[in-house]
Amino acid sequence: MSTLDMILATELAARRPLTLSEATRIAALAEIEARRIALPVCIALCDAAGEALLFHRMDGALPASITLAPAKARTAARYRMGTDELGHQTQPGAMLEGLGAAETGTVLFGGGLPICAGAAVLGAIGISGGTVEQDMQIAQAATRGHWGAALTKGQVK
């Protein structure tokens, strides 16, 4: 894709929400990465408001991941940052100290990433089933593979 095509795709994507078709493609990219590292996970995608678009459970994924993956996606969408970054922001003395206790269902460790086009959040992905590092690796691989998506703060270490 040329630079101009990428700019146009990014601008067009910023003007509309993540579609189910795109969510399905992103989930497939996540599963490819999970299979590559031999880790069964749950994959959840949501729209920019944190509402569910897609849930995918690989055979053998941990039962707890059924709850965690959607919560990670919802948290990343609603706070417009990766759940790893949000966790750092809620530490004592940080800008959002105390948030974890204030809002039920908010995930404050890695595995949830917003999916962005330019500055616009189109939706988010949540991965659960491995270590925080593995979940982040899978989420980053899926996000990087989506056209028009750009890694933002909270999506890279």
mmCIF file of C-alpha atoms in Angstrom, residues 72-151:
data_model
loop_
_atom_site.group_PDB
_atom_site.id
_atom_site.type_symbol
_atom_site.label_atom_id
_atom_site.label_comp_id
_atom_site.label_asym_id
_atom_site.label_seq_id
_atom_site.Cartn_x
_atom_site.Cartn_y
_atom_site.Cartn_z
ATOM 1 C CA LYS A 72 -9.794 -5.913 28.634
ATOM 2 C CA ALA A 73 -11.283 -4.809 25.292
ATOM 3 C CA ARG A 74 -14.006 -2.746 27.007
ATOM 4 C CA THR A 75 -11.466 -1.074 29.317
ATOM 5 C CA ALA A 76 -9.099 -0.191 26.435
ATOM 6 C CA ALA A 77 -11.951 1.302 24.397
ATOM 7 C CA ARG A 78 -13.506 3.317 27.199
ATOM 8 C CA TYR A 79 -10.239 4.735 28.518
ATOM 9 C CA ARG A 80 -8.673 5.176 25.076
ATOM 10 C CA MET A 81 -5.431 3.477 26.124
ATOM 11 C CA GLY A 82 -3.930 0.061 26.576
ATOM 12 C CA THR A 83 -4.831 -1.700 29.801
ATOM 13 C CA ASP A 84 -1.107 -1.920 30.623
ATOM 14 C CA GLU A 85 -0.773 1.872 30.408
ATOM 15 C CA LEU A 86 -3.974 2.346 32.416
ATOM 16 C CA GLY A 87 -2.498 0.118 35.108
ATOM 17 C CA HIS A 88 0.537 2.407 35.323
ATOM 18 C CA GLN A 89 -1.742 5.467 35.528
ATOM 19 C CA THR A 90 -3.600 4.012 38.541
ATOM 20 C CA GLN A 91 -0.520 3.445 40.695
ATOM 21 C CA PRO A 92 -0.126 5.495 43.909
ATOM 22 C CA GLY A 93 0.719 9.073 43.031
ATOM 23 C CA ALA A 94 -0.273 8.680 39.360
ATOM 24 C CA MET A 95 -2.984 10.663 37.604
ATOM 25 C CA LEU A 96 -5.707 8.007 37.941
ATOM 26 C CA GLU A 97 -4.822 6.650 41.374
ATOM 27 C CA GLY A 98 -7.743 4.780 42.904
ATOM 28 C CA LEU A 99 -9.565 4.112 39.636
ATOM 29 C CA GLY A 100 -9.441 0.333 40.078
ATOM 30 C CA ALA A 101 -11.381 0.531 43.316
ATOM 31 C CA ALA A 102 -13.848 3.029 41.869
ATOM 32 C CA GLU A 103 -14.998 1.151 38.776
ATOM 33 C CA THR A 104 -15.928 -2.524 38.709
ATOM 34 C CA GLY A 105 -14.814 -4.498 35.655
ATOM 35 C CA THR A 106 -11.888 -2.260 34.772
ATOM 36 C CA VAL A 107 -8.753 -4.244 33.918
ATOM 37 C CA LEU A 108 -5.470 -2.703 35.013
ATOM 38 C CA PHE A 109 -2.963 -5.104 33.443
ATOM 39 C CA GLY A 110 -1.927 -5.782 29.849
ATOM 40 C CA GLY A 111 -3.894 -7.520 27.136
ATOM 41 C CA GLY A 112 -6.323 -4.800 26.045
ATOM 42 C CA LEU A 113 -5.447 -2.330 23.285
ATOM 43 C CA PRO A 114 -7.391 0.372 21.492
ATOM 44 C CA ILE A 115 -7.550 0.065 17.719
ATOM 45 C CA CYS A 116 -6.871 3.488 16.272
ATOM 46 C CA ALA A 117 -6.921 5.222 12.918
ATOM 47 C CA GLY A 118 -5.030 8.441 13.320
ATOM 48 C CA ALA A 119 -6.223 9.904 16.607
ATOM 49 C CA ALA A 120 -9.632 8.221 16.392
ATOM 50 C CA VAL A 121 -10.363 5.094 18.437
ATOM 51 C CA LEU A 122 -12.345 2.692 16.246
ATOM 52 C CA GLY A 123 -12.640 -0.050 18.829
ATOM 53 C CA ALA A 124 -10.456 -2.276 20.963
ATOM 54 C CA ILE A 125 -9.143 -5.797 21.329
ATOM 55 C CA GLY A 126 -8.806 -7.866 24.469
ATOM 56 C CA ILE A 127 -6.676 -11.001 24.689
ATOM 57 C CA SER A 128 -6.581 -13.357 27.658
ATOM 58 C CA GLY A 129 -5.052 -16.758 28.193
ATOM 59 C CA GLY A 130 -1.341 -16.300 28.721
ATOM 60 C CA THR A 131 1.001 -14.089 30.655
ATOM 61 C CA VAL A 132 0.546 -10.341 30.376
ATOM 62 C CA GLU A 133 3.480 -10.258 27.961
ATOM 63 C CA GLN A 134 1.982 -13.013 25.773
ATOM 64 C CA ASP A 135 -1.446 -11.388 25.746
ATOM 65 C CA MET A 136 0.128 -8.056 24.749
ATOM 66 C CA GLN A 137 2.216 -9.731 22.039
ATOM 67 C CA ILE A 138 -0.897 -11.261 20.471
ATOM 68 C CA ALA A 139 -2.920 -8.037 20.734
ATOM 69 C CA GLN A 140 -0.078 -6.007 19.198
ATOM 70 C CA ALA A 141 0.353 -8.478 16.322
ATOM 71 C CA ALA A 142 -3.372 -8.347 15.537
ATOM 72 C CA THR A 143 -3.511 -4.554 15.780
ATOM 73 C CA ARG A 144 -0.392 -4.063 13.665
ATOM 74 C CA GLY A 145 -1.882 -6.242 10.946
ATOM 75 C CA HIS A 146 -5.061 -4.160 10.615
ATOM 76 C CA TRP A 147 -5.036 -1.582 7.812
ATOM 77 C CA GLY A 148 -5.323 1.971 8.981
ATOM 78 C CA ALA A 149 -4.537 1.043 12.594
ATOM 79 C CA ALA A 150 -1.633 2.669 14.319
ATOM 80 C CA LEU A 151 0.148 1.704 17.496
#
